[in-house]
C-alpha positions as semicolon CSV with decimal commas, in nm:
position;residue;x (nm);y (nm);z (nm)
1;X;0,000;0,000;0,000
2;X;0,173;0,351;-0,074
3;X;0,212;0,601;0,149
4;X;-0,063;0,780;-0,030
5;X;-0,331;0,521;0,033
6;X;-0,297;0,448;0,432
7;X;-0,370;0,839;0,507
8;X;-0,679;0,820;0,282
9;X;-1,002;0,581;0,408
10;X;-1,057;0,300;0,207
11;X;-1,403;0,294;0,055
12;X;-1,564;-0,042;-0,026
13;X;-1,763;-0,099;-0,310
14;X;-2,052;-0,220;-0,151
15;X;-2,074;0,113;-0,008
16;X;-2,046;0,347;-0,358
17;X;-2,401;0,339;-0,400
18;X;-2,521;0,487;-0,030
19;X;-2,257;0,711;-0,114
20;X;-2,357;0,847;-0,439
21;X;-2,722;0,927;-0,310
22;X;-2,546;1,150;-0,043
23;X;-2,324;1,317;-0,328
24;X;-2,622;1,379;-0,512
25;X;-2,830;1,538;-0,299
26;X;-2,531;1,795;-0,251
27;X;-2,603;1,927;-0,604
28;X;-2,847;2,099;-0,789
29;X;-3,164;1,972;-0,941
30;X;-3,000;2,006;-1,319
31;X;-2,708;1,869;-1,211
32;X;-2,857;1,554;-1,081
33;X;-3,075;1,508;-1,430
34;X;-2,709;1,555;-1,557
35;X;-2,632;1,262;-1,370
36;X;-2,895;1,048;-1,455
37;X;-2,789;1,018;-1,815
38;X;-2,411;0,969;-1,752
39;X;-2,310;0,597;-1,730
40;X;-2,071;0,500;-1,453
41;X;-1,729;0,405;-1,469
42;X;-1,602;0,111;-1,354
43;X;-1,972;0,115;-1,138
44;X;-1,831;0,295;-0,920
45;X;-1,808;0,663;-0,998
46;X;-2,095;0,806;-1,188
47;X;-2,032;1,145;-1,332
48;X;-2,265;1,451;-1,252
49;X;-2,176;1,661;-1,547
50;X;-2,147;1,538;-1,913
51;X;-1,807;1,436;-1,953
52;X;-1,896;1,241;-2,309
53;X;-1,650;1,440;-2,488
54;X;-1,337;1,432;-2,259
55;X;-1,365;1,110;-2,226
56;X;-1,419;1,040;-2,594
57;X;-1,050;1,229;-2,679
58;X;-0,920;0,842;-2,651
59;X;-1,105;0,822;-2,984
60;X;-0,840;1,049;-3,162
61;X;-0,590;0,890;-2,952
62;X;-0,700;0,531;-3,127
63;X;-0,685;0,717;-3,483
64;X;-0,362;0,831;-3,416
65;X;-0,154;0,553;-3,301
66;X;-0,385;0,389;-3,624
67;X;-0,194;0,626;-3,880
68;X;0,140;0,620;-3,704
69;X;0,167;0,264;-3,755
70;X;0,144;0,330;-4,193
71;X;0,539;0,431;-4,081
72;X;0,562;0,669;-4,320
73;X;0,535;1,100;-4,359
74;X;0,189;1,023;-4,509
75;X;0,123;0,882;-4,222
76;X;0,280;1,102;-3,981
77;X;0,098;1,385;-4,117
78;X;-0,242;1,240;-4,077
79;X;-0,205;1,138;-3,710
80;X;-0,071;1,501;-3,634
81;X;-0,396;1,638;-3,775
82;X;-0,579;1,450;-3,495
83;X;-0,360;1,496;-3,250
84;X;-0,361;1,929;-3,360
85;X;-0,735;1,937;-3,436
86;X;-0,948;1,636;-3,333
87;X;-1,168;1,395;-3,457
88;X;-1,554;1,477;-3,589
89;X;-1,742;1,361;-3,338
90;X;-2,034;1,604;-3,193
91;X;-1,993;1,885;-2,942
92;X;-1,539;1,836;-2,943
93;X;-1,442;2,137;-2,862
94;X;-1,082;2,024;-2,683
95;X;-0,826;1,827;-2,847
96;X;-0,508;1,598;-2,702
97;X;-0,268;1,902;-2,819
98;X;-0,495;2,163;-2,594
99;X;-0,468;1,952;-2,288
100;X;-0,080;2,094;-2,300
101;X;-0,133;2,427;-2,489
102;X;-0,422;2,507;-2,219
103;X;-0,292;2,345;-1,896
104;X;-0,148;2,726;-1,816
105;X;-0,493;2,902;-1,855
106;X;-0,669;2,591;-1,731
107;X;-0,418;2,586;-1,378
108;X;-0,334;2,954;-1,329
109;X;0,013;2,910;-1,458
110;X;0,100;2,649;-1,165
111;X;-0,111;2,852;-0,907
112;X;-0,390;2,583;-0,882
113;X;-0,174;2,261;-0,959
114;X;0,174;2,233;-0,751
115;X;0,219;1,909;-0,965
116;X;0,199;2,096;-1,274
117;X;0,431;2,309;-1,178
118;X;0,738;2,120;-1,078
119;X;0,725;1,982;-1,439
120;X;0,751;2,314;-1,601
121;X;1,037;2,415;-1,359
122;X;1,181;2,123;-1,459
123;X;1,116;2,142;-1,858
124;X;1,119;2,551;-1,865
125;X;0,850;2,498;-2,051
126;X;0,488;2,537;-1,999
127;X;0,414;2,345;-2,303
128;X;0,616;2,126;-2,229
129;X;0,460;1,854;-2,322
130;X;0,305;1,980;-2,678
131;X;0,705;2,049;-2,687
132;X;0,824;1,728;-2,690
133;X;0,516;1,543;-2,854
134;X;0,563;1,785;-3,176
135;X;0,947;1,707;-3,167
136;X;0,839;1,310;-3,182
137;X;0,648;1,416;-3,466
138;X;0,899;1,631;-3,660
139;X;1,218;1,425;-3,579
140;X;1,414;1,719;-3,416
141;X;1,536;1,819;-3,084
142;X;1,319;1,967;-2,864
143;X;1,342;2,368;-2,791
144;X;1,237;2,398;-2,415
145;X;1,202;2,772;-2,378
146;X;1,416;2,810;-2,072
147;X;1,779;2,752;-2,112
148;X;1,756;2,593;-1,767
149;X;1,571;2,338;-1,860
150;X;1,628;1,910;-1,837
151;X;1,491;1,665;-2,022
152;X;1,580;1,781;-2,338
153;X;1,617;1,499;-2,614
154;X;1,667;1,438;-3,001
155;X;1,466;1,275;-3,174
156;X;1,712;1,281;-3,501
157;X;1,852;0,943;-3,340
158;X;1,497;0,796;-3,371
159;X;1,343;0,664;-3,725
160;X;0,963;0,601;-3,864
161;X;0,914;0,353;-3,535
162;X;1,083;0,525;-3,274
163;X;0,968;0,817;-3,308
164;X;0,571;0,678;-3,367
165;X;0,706;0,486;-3,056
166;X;0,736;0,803;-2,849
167;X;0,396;0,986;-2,966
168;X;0,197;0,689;-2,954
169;X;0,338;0,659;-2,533
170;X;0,388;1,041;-2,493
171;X;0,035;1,169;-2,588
172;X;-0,115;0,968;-2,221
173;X;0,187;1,000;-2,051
174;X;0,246;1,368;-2,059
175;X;-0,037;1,576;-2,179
176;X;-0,309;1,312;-2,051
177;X;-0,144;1,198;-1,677
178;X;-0,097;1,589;-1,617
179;X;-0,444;1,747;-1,732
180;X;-0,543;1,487;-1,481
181;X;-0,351;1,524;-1,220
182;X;-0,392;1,863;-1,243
183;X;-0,793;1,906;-1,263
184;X;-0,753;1,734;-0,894
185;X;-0,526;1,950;-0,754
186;X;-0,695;2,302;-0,896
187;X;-1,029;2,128;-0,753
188;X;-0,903;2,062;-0,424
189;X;-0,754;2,434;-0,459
190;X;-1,090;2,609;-0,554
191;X;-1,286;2,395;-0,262
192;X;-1,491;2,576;-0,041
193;X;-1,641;2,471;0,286
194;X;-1,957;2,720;0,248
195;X;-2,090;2,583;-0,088
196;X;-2,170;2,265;-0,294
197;X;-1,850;2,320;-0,501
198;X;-2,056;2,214;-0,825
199;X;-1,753;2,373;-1,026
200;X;-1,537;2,172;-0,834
201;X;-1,697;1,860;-0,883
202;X;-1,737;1,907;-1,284
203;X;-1,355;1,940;-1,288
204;X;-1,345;1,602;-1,052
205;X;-1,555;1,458;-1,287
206;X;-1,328;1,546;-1,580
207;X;-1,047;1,427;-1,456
208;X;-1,211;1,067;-1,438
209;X;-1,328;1,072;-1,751
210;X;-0,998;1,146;-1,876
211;X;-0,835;0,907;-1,669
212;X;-1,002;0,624;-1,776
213;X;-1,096;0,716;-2,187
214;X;-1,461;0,646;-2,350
215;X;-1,333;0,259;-2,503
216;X;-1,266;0,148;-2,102
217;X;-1,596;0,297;-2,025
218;X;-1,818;0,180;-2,285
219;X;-2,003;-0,125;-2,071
220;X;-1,997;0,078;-1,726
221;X;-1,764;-0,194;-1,604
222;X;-1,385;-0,105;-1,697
223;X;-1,197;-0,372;-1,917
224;X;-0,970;-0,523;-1,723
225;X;-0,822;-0,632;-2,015
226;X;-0,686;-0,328;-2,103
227;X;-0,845;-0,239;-2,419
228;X;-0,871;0,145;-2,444
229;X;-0,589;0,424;-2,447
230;X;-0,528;0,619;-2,143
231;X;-0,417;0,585;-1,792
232;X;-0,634;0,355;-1,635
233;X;-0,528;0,122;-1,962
234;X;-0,151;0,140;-1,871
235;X;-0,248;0,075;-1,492
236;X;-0,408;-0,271;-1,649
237;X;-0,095;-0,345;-1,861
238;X;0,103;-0,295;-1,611
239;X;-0,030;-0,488;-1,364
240;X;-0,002;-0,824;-1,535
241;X;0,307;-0,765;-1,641
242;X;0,462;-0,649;-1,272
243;X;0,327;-0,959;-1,090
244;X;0,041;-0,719;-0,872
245;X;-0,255;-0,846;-1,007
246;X;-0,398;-1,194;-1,243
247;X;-0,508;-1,174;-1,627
248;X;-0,830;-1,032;-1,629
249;X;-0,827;-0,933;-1,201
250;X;-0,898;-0,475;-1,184
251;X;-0,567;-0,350;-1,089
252;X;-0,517;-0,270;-0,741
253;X;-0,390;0,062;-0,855
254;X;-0,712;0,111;-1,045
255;X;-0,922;-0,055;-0,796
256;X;-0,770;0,239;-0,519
257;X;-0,802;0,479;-0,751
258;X;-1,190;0,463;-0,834
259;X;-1,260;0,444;-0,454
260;X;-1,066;0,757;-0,412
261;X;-1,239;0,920;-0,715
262;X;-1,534;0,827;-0,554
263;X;-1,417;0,967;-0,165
264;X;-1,300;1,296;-0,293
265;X;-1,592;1,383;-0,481
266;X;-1,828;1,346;-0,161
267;X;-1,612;1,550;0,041
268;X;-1,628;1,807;-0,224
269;X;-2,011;1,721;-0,166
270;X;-1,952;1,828;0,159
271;X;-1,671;2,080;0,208
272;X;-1,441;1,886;0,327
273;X;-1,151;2,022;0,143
274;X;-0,869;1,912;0,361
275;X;-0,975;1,551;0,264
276;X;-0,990;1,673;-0,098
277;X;-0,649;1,747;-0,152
278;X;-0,517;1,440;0,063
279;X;-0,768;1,267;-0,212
280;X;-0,561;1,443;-0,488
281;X;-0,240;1,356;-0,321
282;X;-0,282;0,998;-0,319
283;X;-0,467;0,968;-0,645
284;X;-0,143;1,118;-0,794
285;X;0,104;0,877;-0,615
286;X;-0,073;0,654;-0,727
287;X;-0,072;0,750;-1,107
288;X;0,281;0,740;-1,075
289;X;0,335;0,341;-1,016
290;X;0,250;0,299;-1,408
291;X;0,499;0,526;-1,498
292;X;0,779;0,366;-1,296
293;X;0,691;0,027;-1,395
294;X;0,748;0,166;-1,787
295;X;1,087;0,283;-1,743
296;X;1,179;-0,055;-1,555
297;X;0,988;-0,291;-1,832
298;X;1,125;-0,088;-2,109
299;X;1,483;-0,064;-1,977
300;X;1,458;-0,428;-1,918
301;X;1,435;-0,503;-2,249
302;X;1,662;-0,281;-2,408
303;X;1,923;-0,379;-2,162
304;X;1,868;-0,771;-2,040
305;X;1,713;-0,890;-2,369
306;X;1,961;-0,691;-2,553
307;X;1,658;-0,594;-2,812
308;X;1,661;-0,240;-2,971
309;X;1,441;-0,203;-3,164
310;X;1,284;0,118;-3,221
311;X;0,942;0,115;-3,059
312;X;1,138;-0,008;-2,727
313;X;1,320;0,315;-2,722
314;X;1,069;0,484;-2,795
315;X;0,822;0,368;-2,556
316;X;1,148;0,422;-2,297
317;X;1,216;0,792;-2,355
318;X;0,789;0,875;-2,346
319;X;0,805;0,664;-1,961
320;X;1,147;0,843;-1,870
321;X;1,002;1,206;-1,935
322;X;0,668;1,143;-1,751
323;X;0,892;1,048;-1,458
324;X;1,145;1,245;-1,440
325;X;1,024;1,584;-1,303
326;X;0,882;1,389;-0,997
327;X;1,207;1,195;-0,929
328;X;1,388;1,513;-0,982
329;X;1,172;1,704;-0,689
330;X;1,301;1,343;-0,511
331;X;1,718;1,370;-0,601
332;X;1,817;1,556;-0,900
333;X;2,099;1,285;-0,937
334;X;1,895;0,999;-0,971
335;X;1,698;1,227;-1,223
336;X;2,036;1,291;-1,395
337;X;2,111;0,923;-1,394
338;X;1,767;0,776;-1,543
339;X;1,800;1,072;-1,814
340;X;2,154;0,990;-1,909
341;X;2,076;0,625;-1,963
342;X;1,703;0,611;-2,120
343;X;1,698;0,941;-2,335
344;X;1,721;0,850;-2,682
345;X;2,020;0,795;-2,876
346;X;2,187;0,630;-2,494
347;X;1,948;0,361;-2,401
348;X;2,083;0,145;-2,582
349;X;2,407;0,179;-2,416
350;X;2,205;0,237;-2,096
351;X;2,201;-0,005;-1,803
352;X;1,855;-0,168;-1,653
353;X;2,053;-0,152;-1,335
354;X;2,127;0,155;-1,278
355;X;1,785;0,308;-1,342
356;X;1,581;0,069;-1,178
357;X;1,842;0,107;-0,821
358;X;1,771;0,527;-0,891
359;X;1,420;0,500;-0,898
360;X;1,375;0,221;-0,611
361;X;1,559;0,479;-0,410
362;X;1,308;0,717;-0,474
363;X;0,996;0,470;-0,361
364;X;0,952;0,630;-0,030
365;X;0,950;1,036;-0,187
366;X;0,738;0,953;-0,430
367;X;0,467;0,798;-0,212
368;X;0,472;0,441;-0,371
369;X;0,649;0,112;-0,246
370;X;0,808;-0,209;-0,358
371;X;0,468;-0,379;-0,360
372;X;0,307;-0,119;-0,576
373;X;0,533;-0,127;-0,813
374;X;0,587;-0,536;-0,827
375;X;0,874;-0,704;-1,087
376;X;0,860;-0,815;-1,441
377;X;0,735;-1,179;-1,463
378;X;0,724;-1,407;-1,697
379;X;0,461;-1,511;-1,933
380;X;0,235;-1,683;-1,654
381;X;0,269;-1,451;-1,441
382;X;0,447;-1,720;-1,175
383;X;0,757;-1,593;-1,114
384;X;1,018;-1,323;-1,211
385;X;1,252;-1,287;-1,512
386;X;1,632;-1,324;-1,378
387;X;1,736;-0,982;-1,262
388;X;1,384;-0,841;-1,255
389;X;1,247;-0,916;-0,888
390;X;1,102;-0,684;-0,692
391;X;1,266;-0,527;-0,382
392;X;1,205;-0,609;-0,007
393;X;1,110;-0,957;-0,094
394;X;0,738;-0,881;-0,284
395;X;0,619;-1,217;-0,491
396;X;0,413;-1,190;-0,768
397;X;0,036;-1,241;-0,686
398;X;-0,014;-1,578;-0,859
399;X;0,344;-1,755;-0,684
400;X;0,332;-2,039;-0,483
401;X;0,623;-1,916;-0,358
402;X;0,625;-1,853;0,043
403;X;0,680;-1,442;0,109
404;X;0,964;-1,379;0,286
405;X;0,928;-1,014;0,474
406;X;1,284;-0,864;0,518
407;X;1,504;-0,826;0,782
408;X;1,514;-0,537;1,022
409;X;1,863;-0,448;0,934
410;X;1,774;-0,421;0,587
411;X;1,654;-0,115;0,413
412;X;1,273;-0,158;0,294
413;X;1,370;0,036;-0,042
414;X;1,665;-0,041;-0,335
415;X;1,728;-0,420;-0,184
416;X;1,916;-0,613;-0,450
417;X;1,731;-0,880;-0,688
418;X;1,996;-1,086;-0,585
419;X;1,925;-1,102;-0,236
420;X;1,565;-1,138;-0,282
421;X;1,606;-1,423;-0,504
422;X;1,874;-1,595;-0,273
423;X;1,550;-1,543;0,047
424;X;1,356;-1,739;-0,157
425;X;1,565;-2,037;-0,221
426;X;1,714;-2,042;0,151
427;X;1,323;-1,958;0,322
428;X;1,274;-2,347;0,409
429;X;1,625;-2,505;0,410
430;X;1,764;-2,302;0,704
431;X;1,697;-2,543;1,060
432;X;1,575;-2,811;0,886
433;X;1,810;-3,093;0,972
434;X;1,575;-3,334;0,757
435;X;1,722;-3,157;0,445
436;X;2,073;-3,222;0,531
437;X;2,029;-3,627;0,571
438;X;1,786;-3,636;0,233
439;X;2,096;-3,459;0,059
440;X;2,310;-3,669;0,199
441;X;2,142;-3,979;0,121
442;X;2,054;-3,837;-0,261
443;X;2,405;-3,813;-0,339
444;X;2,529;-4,187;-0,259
445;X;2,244;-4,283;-0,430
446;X;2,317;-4,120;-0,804
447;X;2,718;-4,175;-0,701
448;X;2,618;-4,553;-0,676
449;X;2,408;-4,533;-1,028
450;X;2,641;-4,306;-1,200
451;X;2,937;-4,573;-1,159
452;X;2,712;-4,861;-1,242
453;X;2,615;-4,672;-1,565
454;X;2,978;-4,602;-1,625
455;X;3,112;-4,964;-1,606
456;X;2,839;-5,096;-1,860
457;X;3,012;-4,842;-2,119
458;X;3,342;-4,965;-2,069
459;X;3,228;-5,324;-2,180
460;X;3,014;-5,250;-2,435
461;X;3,190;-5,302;-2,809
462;X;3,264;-4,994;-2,977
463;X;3,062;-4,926;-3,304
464;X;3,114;-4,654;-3,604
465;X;2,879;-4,351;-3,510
466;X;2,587;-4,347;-3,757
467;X;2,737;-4,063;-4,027
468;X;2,498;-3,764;-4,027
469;X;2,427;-3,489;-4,297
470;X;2,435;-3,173;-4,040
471;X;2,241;-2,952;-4,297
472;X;1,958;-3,142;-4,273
473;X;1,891;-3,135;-3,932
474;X;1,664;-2,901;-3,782
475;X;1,743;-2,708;-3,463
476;X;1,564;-2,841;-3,157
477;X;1,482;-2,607;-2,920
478;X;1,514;-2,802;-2,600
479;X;1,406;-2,519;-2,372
480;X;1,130;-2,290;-2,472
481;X;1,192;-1,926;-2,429
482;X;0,993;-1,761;-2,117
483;X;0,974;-1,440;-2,035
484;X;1,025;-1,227;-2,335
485;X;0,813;-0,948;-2,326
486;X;0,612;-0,826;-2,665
487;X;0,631;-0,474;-2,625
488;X;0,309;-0,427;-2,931
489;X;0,070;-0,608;-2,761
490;X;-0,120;-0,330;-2,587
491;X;-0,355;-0,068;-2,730
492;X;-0,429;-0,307;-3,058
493;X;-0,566;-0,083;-3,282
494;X;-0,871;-0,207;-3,518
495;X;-0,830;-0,268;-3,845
496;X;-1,079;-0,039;-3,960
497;X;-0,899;0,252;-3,810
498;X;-0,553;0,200;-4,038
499;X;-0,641;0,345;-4,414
């Protein structure tokens, strides 16, 4: 649980709908027929203000990771128009670009949002994000307004993929996770204890519906799947992937999340404002576990599966620049580190090691922990990939394998996979002088059988080895491959979206 969650109370579901009568009644009567027509997310949160076309912004998100994937300037063109000017669906009147060109209206310039502004100190930019999107797009380097700034990359060393790579992962990474993050914070800013903060709430409400897209909304139920686009998709992905939740199981991230959605817009309800903004607080902690677990999954395979391929860079440089200003605020050398190893034109040189030991040191100031976060595991989901545990001894959530909590003389944040892995091998030898004789006994036994076996070959008559025509045998792969991770296989776009 992150540090986030214990300070905030945990809302069951069985409660949501006692709770949402008490919202309502908070509001006014227009609002509430509002309400009645919005369809709930996750059946948890219903909205009570339209939100249909924020939410349905994942629909130019689908087009344009559609028309990136042609790999070509035709291409590249097209999916810029979306991203620039939207789709043509009734009543749009934002598009993805505007959640970055806007955020400084929309948050006062930082005033409203604290979150929003440690990333512009950060990027000396307060388009920041439009910034480093449109250099994706054009192939360039991008030109941060301050000369102070970090994060600056070129995207020269990328080609068709990489760079369709880092727009397809940068678009709900950095203009999406902000504008959400940030409609939280300027709620629980503009709160009021003498009113029914119905301005308040519509922002609260946006932020949702932003957070979770209009494809992962559709039945009222989430897809826990991950089909759809945005943030609560990567929290799915993620989850699988990181050993913290089974194939087809809500995320625990997601699962806090809603119920926190849910908590801060009732104390909005009710003026509670101090609870508000420890409700923003912890929803943005834990918004940040998916973008941790991206730099570690996409530095894992860069760096331990040695594969390079464009899209994996890509997808590592669009994870490393959502993190980075946080981690920053945290230690501006393990900022400096991450950067020098995952920006692109170095990961590939870059080492898994040293930016997943900069960022577990960073667990604590960021409000998340090792079992938030989790470790890659292989294809099952029963255990980890070799070098990819996760600290203080976490297993993944479908091992059989006993949890081992660690010792008191150990830190609970950066522990090596090595030691983890060696707790789990030594957790029911140690004391157990029933081991020792079975070992002991074992060995005489395949010593006895391995000299019997030998003597039979030394009496056996010698005979020509059968000849064999090498090129005509076909490789046998003894031992199946586990673990490698397909880095396309989320947000599959539909066929009838690529023309």
């Amino acid at each position: 649980m992150t540090a986030g969650t214990s300070s905030v109370p945990t809302i069951c579901i069985c409660c949501v709908a006692a709770m949402l009568t008490k919202s309502s009644t908070a509001t006014t009567a227009t609002v509430s027929r509002a309400m009645a027509d919005q369809k709930s997310f996750l059946s948890v949160y219903t909205p009570s203000t339209d939100v249909d076309t924020i939410a349905s912004l994942d629909i130019d998100q689908r087009s344009i990771v559609a028309r990136l994937a042609k790999g070509n300037s035709k291409g590249f063109a097209e999916a810029r128009h979306f991203y620039e000017n939207g789709g043509t669906y009734a009543g749009q009147t934002r598009t993805i670009q505007s959640l970055s060109t806007g955020a400084q209206q929309e948050f006062l310039g930082g005033a409203y949002s604290t979150t929003f502004l440690e990333y512009t100190d950060y990027y000396g930019d307060m388009d920041y994000a439009d910034t480093w999107i449109s250099a994706a797009f054009d192939g360039g380097e991008t030109q941060f307004r301050a000369s102070t700034s970090h994060g600056s990359v070129d995207f020269g060393n990328f080609d068709y993929e990489g760079r369709a790579a880092a727009v397809r992962w940068g678009i709900p990474l950095l203009n999406v996770w902000m504008y959400v993050v940030g409609l939280l914070e300027k709620a629980a800013y503009d709160c009021n204890t003498t009113s029914d903060n119905a301005n308040q709430i519509a922002d609260w409400d946006k932020a949702v519906a932003l957070y979770t897209g209009s494809e992962a909304r559709k039945d009222g139920n989430g897809n826990t799947e991950g089909t759809g686009y945005f943030i609560y998709t990567l929290a799915q992905v993620e989850c699988y992937k990181f050993g913290t939740c089974k194939k087809g199981e809500l995320s625990p991230i997601n699962k806090s999340i809603f119920e926190i959605f849910h908590d801060g817009k009732n104390n909005l309800s009710y003026g509670n404002c101090a609870l508000v903004k420890n409700n923003a607080l912890a929803i943005k902690q834990l918004m940040t576990v998916p973008l941790v677990q991206g730099v570690i999954r996409s530095m894992y395979i860069l760096d331990n599966q040695d594969d390079s391929q464009g899209t994996t860079q890509g997808m590592a440089a669009a994870f490393a620049a959502a993190v980075l200003p946080l981690v920053y605020k945290c230690s501006e050398g393990s900022a400096t580190a991450i950067h020098n190893d995952v920006a692109p034109g170095k990961a590939i040189r870059g080492s898994y090691e040293v930016v997943k030991a900069a960022l577990e040191r960073n667990y604590e100031c960021l409000g998340i922990d090792c079992r938030d976060v989790g470790g890659l595991v292989n294809l099952h989901g029963e255990w980890y990939l070799k070098g990819a545990e996760a600290c203080n001894n976490i297993k993944p959530v479908t091992s059989s394998i006993k949890y081992v909590p660690p010792s008191s003389s150990t830190s609970s944040y950066g522990n090596s996979a090595q030691s983890n892995s060696n707790a789990y091998a030594t957790a029911n030898t140690s004391n157990n002088p029933s081991f020792y004789i079975i070992l002991a006994v074992s060995f005489g036994v395949m010593t006895f059988v391995l000299g019997f076996i030998l003597a039979c070959i030394c009496v056996k008559t010698k005979k020509t080895p059968k000849e064999v025509n090498i090129e005509k045998v076909a490789p046998v792969n003894i031992i199946p491959e586990v673990g490698t991770l397909n880095i396309d296989e989320e947000f599959v776009v539909p066929e009838k979206d690529i023309v």
